[in-house]
Tab-separated table of C-alpha atoms in Angstrom:
chain	number	residue	atom	x	y	z
Z	1	MET	CA	126.253	115.904	61.462
Z	2	LEU	CA	125.021	117.656	64.942
Z	3	PRO	CA	124.166	121.661	64.369
Z	4	PHE	CA	126.827	123.928	64.835
Z	5	ASN	CA	125.652	125.066	68.424
Z	6	TYR	CA	125.924	121.570	69.630
Z	7	VAL	CA	129.447	121.036	69.473
Z	8	SER	CA	131.808	123.699	71.981
Z	9	SER	CA	134.848	123.486	73.502
Z	10	LEU	CA	134.066	123.526	77.250
Z	11	LYS	CA	131.097	124.398	78.067
Z	12	SER	CA	130.295	127.287	80.880
Z	13	HIS	CA	127.838	126.260	83.295
Z	14	LYS	CA	127.617	128.222	86.193
Z	15	PRO	CA	129.921	126.685	89.307
Z	16	TYR	CA	128.775	123.642	90.539
Z	17	GLU	CA	125.959	123.109	93.089
Z	18	GLU	CA	124.411	120.001	94.850
Z	19	ASN	CA	121.403	119.984	92.738
Z	20	ASP	CA	120.090	117.525	91.213
Z	21	GLN	CA	118.101	119.177	89.012
Z	22	HIS	CA	121.067	120.512	87.428
Z	23	ILE	CA	121.558	117.119	86.399
Z	24	ILE	CA	118.811	116.089	85.445
Z	25	TYR	CA	118.615	119.000	82.287
Z	26	LEU	CA	122.532	118.244	82.153
Z	27	TRP	CA	120.728	114.626	81.037
Z	28	GLN	CA	117.566	115.622	79.444
Z	29	GLU	CA	120.402	118.015	77.071
Z	30	ILE	CA	122.415	115.028	75.959
Z	31	CYS	CA	119.564	112.692	75.492
Z	32	THR	CA	116.979	115.481	73.165
Z	33	ALA	CA	120.050	115.748	71.557
Z	34	ALA	CA	121.353	111.806	70.953
Z	35	ILE	CA	118.299	111.406	69.848
Z	36	ASN	CA	117.443	114.684	67.452
Z	37	ALA	CA	120.427	113.078	65.444
Z	38	ARG	CA	118.924	109.766	65.726
Z	39	ALA	CA	122.600	108.811	67.198
Z	40	SER	CA	123.406	105.170	67.916
Z	41	ASP	CA	125.189	105.877	70.786
Z	42	ILE	CA	126.366	108.650	73.837
Z	43	HIS	CA	129.648	108.243	74.571
Z	44	ILE	CA	130.439	109.758	77.851
Z	45	GLU	CA	134.838	110.062	78.900
Z	46	ALA	CA	136.047	111.339	81.448
Z	47	LEU	CA	139.795	113.651	81.205
Z	48	GLU	CA	142.047	114.654	83.607
Z	49	GLU	CA	139.883	118.292	84.104
Z	50	SER	CA	136.512	117.452	83.001
Z	51	CYS	CA	135.182	115.113	80.453
Z	52	CYS	CA	133.558	115.292	77.209
Z	53	ILE	CA	130.687	113.789	75.786
Z	54	ARG	CA	130.700	112.290	72.087
Z	55	LEU	CA	127.925	111.162	69.640
Z	56	ARG	CA	127.778	107.994	67.414
Z	57	ILE	CA	126.364	109.209	64.561
Z	58	ASP	CA	126.071	107.452	60.726
Z	59	GLY	CA	129.223	105.472	62.332
Z	60	ASP	CA	131.446	108.017	63.262
Z	61	LEU	CA	131.680	109.862	66.735
Z	62	THR	CA	130.616	113.939	66.793
Z	63	LEU	CA	131.617	116.148	70.371
Z	64	PHE	CA	128.780	116.783	71.363
Z	65	GLN	CA	129.710	118.822	74.572
Z	66	SER	CA	132.359	119.546	77.601
Z	67	TYR	CA	131.729	119.710	81.275
Z	68	HIS	CA	133.209	120.105	84.419
Z	69	LYS	CA	134.462	117.239	86.601
Z	70	GLU	CA	132.701	117.794	89.059
Z	71	GLU	CA	129.600	117.657	86.535
Z	72	TYR	CA	130.677	114.340	85.268
Z	73	VAL	CA	131.134	112.872	88.622
Z	74	ARG	CA	127.396	113.585	89.286
Z	75	LEU	CA	126.275	112.811	85.903
Z	76	ILE	CA	127.891	109.340	86.273
Z	77	ALA	CA	125.891	108.516	89.685
Z	78	ARG	CA	122.654	109.657	87.945
Z	79	ILE	CA	122.771	107.477	85.122
Z	80	LYS	CA	123.973	104.391	87.611
Z	81	ILE	CA	121.008	104.976	89.721
Z	82	LEU	CA	118.942	104.863	86.321
Z	83	ALA	CA	120.089	101.866	85.293
Z	84	LYS	CA	120.351	100.043	89.008
Z	85	LEU	CA	124.196	99.882	88.866
Z	86	ASP	CA	125.742	100.025	91.614
Z	87	ILE	CA	126.638	103.562	92.846
Z	88	ALA	CA	129.718	103.107	94.699
Z	89	GLU	CA	131.093	100.297	92.742
Z	90	HIS	CA	133.967	102.435	90.051
Z	91	ARG	CA	136.776	99.976	89.591
Z	92	LEU	CA	134.697	97.065	87.926
Z	93	PRO	CA	132.317	96.853	85.298
Z	94	GLN	CA	128.685	96.600	85.072
Z	95	ASP	CA	126.542	96.864	82.944
Z	96	GLY	CA	122.178	97.796	82.547
Z	97	ARG	CA	119.365	99.101	80.947
Z	98	LEU	CA	117.522	102.202	81.558
Z	99	GLN	CA	114.826	104.156	79.321
Z	100	ILE	CA	114.833	107.363	77.958
Z	101	TYR	CA	111.460	109.692	76.801
Z	102	SER	CA	111.238	110.751	72.739
Z	103	ASP	CA	109.138	113.438	72.830
Z	104	ARG	CA	109.867	113.379	68.874
Z	105	THR	CA	107.959	109.921	68.554
Z	106	SER	CA	106.336	110.193	72.310
Z	107	THR	CA	107.928	107.174	73.120
Z	108	GLU	CA	110.635	105.660	75.558
Z	109	ILE	CA	113.583	104.427	74.720
Z	110	ASP	CA	115.470	101.192	75.652
Z	111	CYS	CA	118.887	101.822	76.260
Z	112	ARG	CA	121.865	99.540	77.230
Z	113	VAL	CA	124.511	101.358	79.294
Z	114	SER	CA	128.074	99.795	80.301
Z	115	THR	CA	130.922	101.607	82.476
Z	116	LEU	CA	135.035	100.325	82.255
Z	117	PRO	CA	137.212	102.502	84.290
Z	118	THR	CA	139.673	103.606	82.853
Z	119	LEU	CA	142.857	105.926	84.418
Z	120	TYR	CA	140.593	108.995	84.690
Z	121	GLY	CA	137.812	107.909	85.903
Z	122	GLU	CA	134.505	105.620	84.369
Z	123	LYS	CA	133.546	105.728	81.111
Z	124	VAL	CA	129.974	105.182	80.319
Z	125	VAL	CA	128.546	104.151	76.714
Z	126	ILE	CA	124.970	104.427	76.297
Z	127	ARG	CA	123.453	102.450	73.386
Z	128	LEU	CA	120.226	103.613	72.262
Z	129	LEU	CA	117.594	100.667	70.980
Z	130	ASN	CA	115.030	101.339	68.725
Z	131	THR	CA	112.391	98.929	69.734
Z	132	SER	CA	109.769	100.515	67.540
Z	133	ALA	CA	107.583	97.650	65.277
Z	134	HIS	CA	107.367	99.722	62.502
Z	135	GLU	CA	111.142	100.425	62.309
Z	136	LEU	CA	111.885	96.642	62.722
Z	137	LYS	CA	110.404	95.996	59.795
Z	138	LEU	CA	111.161	93.578	56.144
Z	139	ASP	CA	110.777	96.616	53.898
Z	140	HIS	CA	112.874	98.922	55.903
Z	141	ILE	CA	115.988	96.372	55.778
Z	142	GLY	CA	116.916	97.491	52.367
Z	143	PHE	CA	116.737	94.488	50.598
Z	144	SER	CA	116.327	94.314	47.080
Z	145	ASP	CA	113.084	92.628	44.651
Z	146	LEU	CA	114.730	89.617	44.337
Z	147	GLN	CA	116.603	89.450	47.827
Z	148	SER	CA	112.872	90.363	49.685
Z	149	GLN	CA	111.831	87.017	47.403
Z	150	ILE	CA	114.547	84.705	48.840
Z	151	VAL	CA	113.590	86.519	52.960
Z	152	ARG	CA	110.520	86.551	52.622
Z	153	ARG	CA	109.852	82.155	51.152
Z	154	ALA	CA	112.713	81.460	53.667
Z	155	LEU	CA	111.058	82.718	56.712
Z	156	GLY	CA	107.609	81.326	55.564
Z	157	GLN	CA	109.762	77.699	55.753
Z	158	SER	CA	108.975	75.402	58.957
Z	159	HIS	CA	112.750	74.387	59.523
Z	160	GLY	CA	115.551	75.697	57.944
Z	161	LEU	CA	118.711	77.776	59.083
Z	162	ILE	CA	118.935	81.402	58.336
Z	163	LEU	CA	122.904	83.226	59.076
Z	164	VAL	CA	123.495	87.338	58.789
Z	165	CYS	CA	126.674	88.248	58.171
Z	166	GLY	CA	129.379	91.318	58.789
Z	167	PRO	CA	131.553	93.065	60.651
Z	168	THR	CA	130.402	94.392	64.354
Z	169	GLY	CA	128.218	97.587	63.505
Z	170	SER	CA	126.686	95.984	60.304
Z	171	GLY	CA	123.262	96.358	62.016
Z	172	LYS	CA	123.430	91.538	61.504
Z	173	THR	CA	121.127	92.288	64.686
Z	174	ARG	CA	118.496	94.580	63.310
Z	175	THR	CA	118.018	92.321	60.431
Z	176	LEU	CA	117.902	89.698	62.993
Z	177	TYR	CA	114.826	91.301	64.994
Z	178	SER	CA	113.409	92.768	61.723
Z	179	PHE	CA	113.067	88.734	61.085
Z	180	LEU	CA	111.429	87.751	64.112
Z	181	ASN	CA	108.886	90.867	64.361
Z	182	HIS	CA	108.350	88.813	60.939
Z	183	LEU	CA	107.671	85.847	62.767
Z	184	ASN	CA	106.047	87.229	66.156
Z	185	HIS	CA	102.446	85.831	65.465
Z	186	GLU	CA	100.039	84.073	68.480
Z	187	TYR	CA	100.448	80.984	66.597
Z	188	ARG	CA	104.132	81.049	67.075
Z	189	ASN	CA	106.512	80.313	69.799
Z	190	LEU	CA	109.122	82.181	69.744
Z	191	CYS	CA	112.438	81.337	72.131
Z	192	THR	CA	115.980	83.595	71.624
Z	193	ILE	CA	119.402	82.886	72.891
Z	194	GLU	CA	121.370	86.974	72.889
Z	195	ASP	CA	124.444	88.476	74.761
Z	196	PRO	CA	123.288	90.814	75.886
Z	197	ILE	CA	119.283	91.230	75.209
Z	198	GLU	CA	119.439	94.120	72.859
Z	199	ILE	CA	115.893	94.750	72.118
Z	200	ARG	CA	112.881	93.697	73.956
Z	201	LEU	CA	109.656	91.767	71.790
Z	202	ARG	CA	106.533	91.305	73.012
Z	203	GLY	CA	105.610	87.684	72.632
Z	204	VAL	CA	109.168	86.422	72.115
Z	205	ASN	CA	110.672	84.574	74.556
Z	206	GLN	CA	114.305	85.648	75.647
Z	207	VAL	CA	116.788	84.481	77.356
Z	208	ALA	CA	120.279	85.953	78.469
Z	209	TYR	CA	123.326	84.054	78.299
Z	210	HIS	CA	124.923	83.921	82.125
Z	211	PRO	CA	127.638	81.376	81.996
Z	212	LYS	CA	128.617	82.692	85.504
Z	213	ALA	CA	124.868	80.802	85.812
Z	214	GLY	CA	126.112	78.454	84.331
Z	215	LEU	CA	123.515	79.640	81.337
Z	216	ASP	CA	125.465	78.924	77.727
Z	217	PHE	CA	124.622	78.384	74.276
Z	218	GLY	CA	124.888	74.713	74.607
Z	219	VAL	CA	122.513	74.981	78.345
Z	220	ILE	CA	120.228	77.006	76.773
Z	221	ILE	CA	119.346	76.098	73.377
Z	222	ARG	CA	119.012	72.364	75.154
Z	223	ALA	CA	116.855	73.179	77.720
Z	224	LEU	CA	114.907	75.097	74.319
Z	225	LEU	CA	114.447	72.422	72.682
Z	226	ARG	CA	112.340	70.628	75.424
Z	227	GLN	CA	110.364	73.348	75.022
Z	228	ASP	CA	108.424	72.922	71.969
Z	229	PRO	CA	109.549	76.185	70.057
Z	230	ASP	CA	108.950	76.743	66.158
Z	231	VAL	CA	111.509	79.729	65.897
Z	232	ILE	CA	114.797	80.015	67.799
Z	233	MET	CA	117.131	82.370	67.754
Z	234	ILE	CA	121.004	82.335	68.669
Z	235	GLY	CA	122.222	85.767	69.047
Z	236	GLU	CA	125.361	84.737	67.260
Z	237	ILE	CA	127.268	81.647	66.534
Z	238	ARG	CA	131.089	81.368	67.958
Z	239	ASP	CA	131.936	78.189	68.242
Z	240	ARG	CA	131.846	74.456	66.695
Z	241	ASP	CA	129.432	73.285	69.883
Z	242	THR	CA	127.019	76.135	68.447
Z	243	ALA	CA	126.655	75.205	65.067
Z	244	ALA	CA	126.111	72.220	65.433
Z	245	LEU	CA	123.201	72.320	67.922
Z	246	ALA	CA	122.034	74.824	65.171
Z	247	MET	CA	122.488	72.734	62.432
Z	248	SER	CA	120.444	69.838	64.550
Z	249	ALA	CA	117.634	71.595	65.436
Z	250	ALA	CA	117.111	73.495	61.913
Z	251	GLN	CA	117.307	69.730	60.694
Z	252	THR	CA	115.268	68.717	63.547
Z	253	GLY	CA	111.502	70.624	62.477
Z	254	HIS	CA	113.111	74.017	63.943
Z	255	LEU	CA	113.781	77.716	61.711
Z	256	VAL	CA	116.658	78.552	63.487
Z	257	LEU	CA	118.237	82.266	62.696
Z	258	SER	CA	121.770	83.500	64.003
Z	259	THR	CA	124.566	86.168	62.884
Z	260	ILE	CA	128.241	84.636	62.213
Z	261	HIS	CA	131.515	87.344	61.841
Z	262	THR	CA	132.637	86.542	58.233
Z	263	ARG	CA	133.116	89.672	55.714
Z	264	SER	CA	130.476	87.744	53.120
Z	265	ALA	CA	127.875	85.329	52.856
Z	266	LEU	CA	130.226	83.114	50.858
Z	267	SER	CA	133.269	82.919	53.506
Z	268	CYS	CA	130.664	81.972	55.803
Z	269	ILE	CA	130.822	78.463	54.374
Z	270	ASP	CA	134.373	78.338	54.719
Z	271	ARG	CA	133.602	79.844	58.742
Z	272	LEU	CA	130.901	76.835	59.158
Z	273	GLU	CA	133.589	74.477	57.517
Z	274	ASN	CA	136.020	75.702	60.052
Z	275	LEU	CA	133.734	75.249	62.944
Z	276	GLY	CA	134.134	71.669	62.276
Z	277	LEU	CA	130.472	71.151	59.954
Z	278	ASP	CA	130.884	69.133	56.475
Z	279	ARG	CA	129.220	70.611	53.623
Z	280	HIS	CA	126.441	68.062	53.185
Z	281	ALA	CA	124.828	69.004	56.452
Z	282	ILE	CA	125.484	73.146	55.096
Z	283	THR	CA	123.563	72.113	52.720
Z	284	ASN	CA	121.139	70.414	54.475
Z	285	SER	CA	120.252	72.796	57.119
Z	286	LEU	CA	121.164	76.008	55.384
Z	287	LEU	CA	117.941	78.058	53.784
Z	288	PHE	CA	120.076	81.129	52.746
Z	289	ILE	CA	122.966	83.702	54.346
Z	290	SER	CA	122.137	87.421	54.210
Z	291	SER	CA	126.088	89.553	53.618
Z	292	GLN	CA	125.727	93.152	54.797
Z	293	ARG	CA	127.441	96.765	55.691
Z	294	LEU	CA	126.396	99.797	56.541
Z	295	ILE	CA	127.018	102.930	54.180
Z	296	LYS	CA	126.839	106.659	54.783
Z	297	ARG	CA	123.660	107.601	51.846
Z	298	ILE	CA	124.418	111.144	49.744
Z	299	ASP	CA	121.501	113.373	49.040
Z	300	ASN	CA	122.324	116.554	47.434
Z	301	ASN	CA	126.136	115.964	48.527
Z	302	ALA	CA	125.628	115.620	51.532
Z	303	THR	CA	125.664	112.548	54.084
Z	304	CYS	CA	122.807	111.862	54.775
Z	305	GLY	CA	121.817	108.881	57.846
Z	306	ARG	CA	123.399	105.288	56.457
Z	307	ILE	CA	121.788	102.189	54.301
Z	308	ALA	CA	122.935	99.420	53.920
Z	309	ILE	CA	123.868	97.119	51.325
Z	310	HIS	CA	122.961	93.371	51.173
Z	311	GLU	CA	124.233	90.103	49.339
Z	312	VAL	CA	121.890	87.444	49.625
Z	313	LEU	CA	122.630	83.159	48.679
Z	314	GLU	CA	119.989	81.019	48.419
Z	315	PHE	CA	120.837	77.333	49.545
Z	316	THR	CA	119.713	75.835	46.088
Z	317	ASN	CA	119.112	72.239	44.427
Z	318	THR	CA	121.589	73.651	42.235
Z	319	LEU	CA	123.833	75.805	44.736
Z	320	CYS	CA	123.604	72.569	47.012
Z	321	ALA	CA	124.895	70.339	44.300
Z	322	GLY	CA	127.446	72.324	43.763
Z	323	ILE	CA	128.100	73.004	47.358
Z	324	GLN	CA	128.592	69.230	47.903
Z	325	GLN	CA	131.152	68.360	45.420
Z	326	ASN	CA	133.139	69.951	47.292
Z	327	ILE	CA	134.226	72.557	43.904
Z	328	PRO	CA	136.095	76.136	45.487
Z	329	LEU	CA	134.174	79.383	46.223
Z	330	CYS	CA	134.879	80.540	42.963
Z	331	GLU	CA	133.060	78.703	41.117
Z	332	ILE	CA	129.952	78.332	43.801
Z	333	LYS	CA	129.993	81.749	43.419
Z	334	LYS	CA	129.214	81.673	39.142
Z	335	ILE	CA	126.210	78.960	40.553
Z	336	ALA	CA	125.138	81.571	42.178
Z	337	GLN	CA	125.093	84.630	39.926
Z	338	LEU	CA	123.797	82.267	37.252
Z	339	GLU	CA	120.577	82.478	39.804
Z	340	GLY	CA	120.790	85.878	40.051
Z	341	PHE	CA	123.441	86.177	42.760
Z	342	SER	CA	125.300	89.293	43.485
Z	343	THR	CA	127.546	90.456	45.910
Z	344	MET	CA	127.988	93.792	47.593
Z	345	SER	CA	130.497	95.372	46.058
Z	346	GLU	CA	127.868	95.553	42.705
Z	347	ASN	CA	125.029	96.498	44.887
Z	348	ALA	CA	127.739	99.074	46.028
Z	349	LYS	CA	128.528	99.711	42.996
Z	350	ASP	CA	124.863	100.336	41.507
Z	351	LEU	CA	124.183	102.434	44.407
Z	352	ALA	CA	126.826	104.762	43.531
Z	353	GLN	CA	126.237	104.847	39.846
Z	354	ARG	CA	122.500	105.885	41.273
Z	355	GLY	CA	123.950	108.355	43.649
Z	356	ILE	CA	123.136	107.200	46.477
Z	357	ILE	CA	125.876	106.265	47.871
Z	358	GLU	CA	129.669	107.702	47.373
Z	359	ASN	CA	131.717	106.272	44.533
Z	360	ALA	CA	131.859	102.989	43.042
Z	361	LEU	CA	135.935	103.150	43.448
Z	362	CYS	CA	136.022	103.319	47.198
Z	363	ILE	CA	132.779	101.146	48.691
Z	364	GLN	CA	134.000	98.775	46.100
Z	365	GLU	CA	137.288	98.749	47.798
Z	366	MET	CA	135.516	98.237	51.566
Z	367	PHE	CA	134.140	94.508	49.929
Z	368	ILE	CA	136.955	92.806	48.186
């Protein structure tokens, strides 16, 4: 939570003046608060006669300040200039990027900017992207020792498919970038297809999804396969064509990383089948599926950031044999558990018993 003096009702500034320094200071004030609170997003929302600034901290939005409508108009203009957006366009959504300076880390933080026209004016959401290589290490993801062994073993393979699944906001993208960062060496050719490019990684060939320009996932994947890649990261598997191309690339000498929207590692098998892939193709490609959620951590009965809860399903020979026999998921789960697999609900219960997260019953219900 923000300190008490960060939260207020309509802030009483001096009357609005045509003074850039005032808006620059206001913008710096918002950025500093967001960085110090470790916020993931800044929301600037137009109201009828004012605007409010909210920060997303540990998954929840918290009011930071309210400002006069005149200040809001000038603030939006400044953000658009910094993000290289069309300052005169108010009727259509726009996307851009900007950087803000962090005194705490003495680094520039890359930010993604999205505008949306609403009833009382444009709403702006600024996503703060922590691009520090220190934060993108496998040791910082939150895997257990067994899970870490599975992940490192798979990342050491020359080919195969690795999937990370979970709902929006569960940290899938950061996990994927941590995998890329681990693999990023001068003797490898790493290529990505992203919508949009979230974090810029030095030494990685990143391509933005741009269907209006004819750059959809299928077109880009086919082009990348002619670029002698060692590792291909596909931002998300959304349809049958993308899934089939990812599988094909994984079976022809490439290590492929991607995300997919499913509730659990096991349900990912059903999802791939629903996309038209048979179980033999799935088992011939997959190395492991990792599913995750972000849960508030507690420290001395107070929330203290968030912790990732994972389940990692390794596609061993025994598991693949069971999947190929078309046995139900409940039986596949039993085979996996005999080999050390534990579900997110089981891992959440363990963390709750150790006093790291809230009580097991509430957390367990989230994963059923």
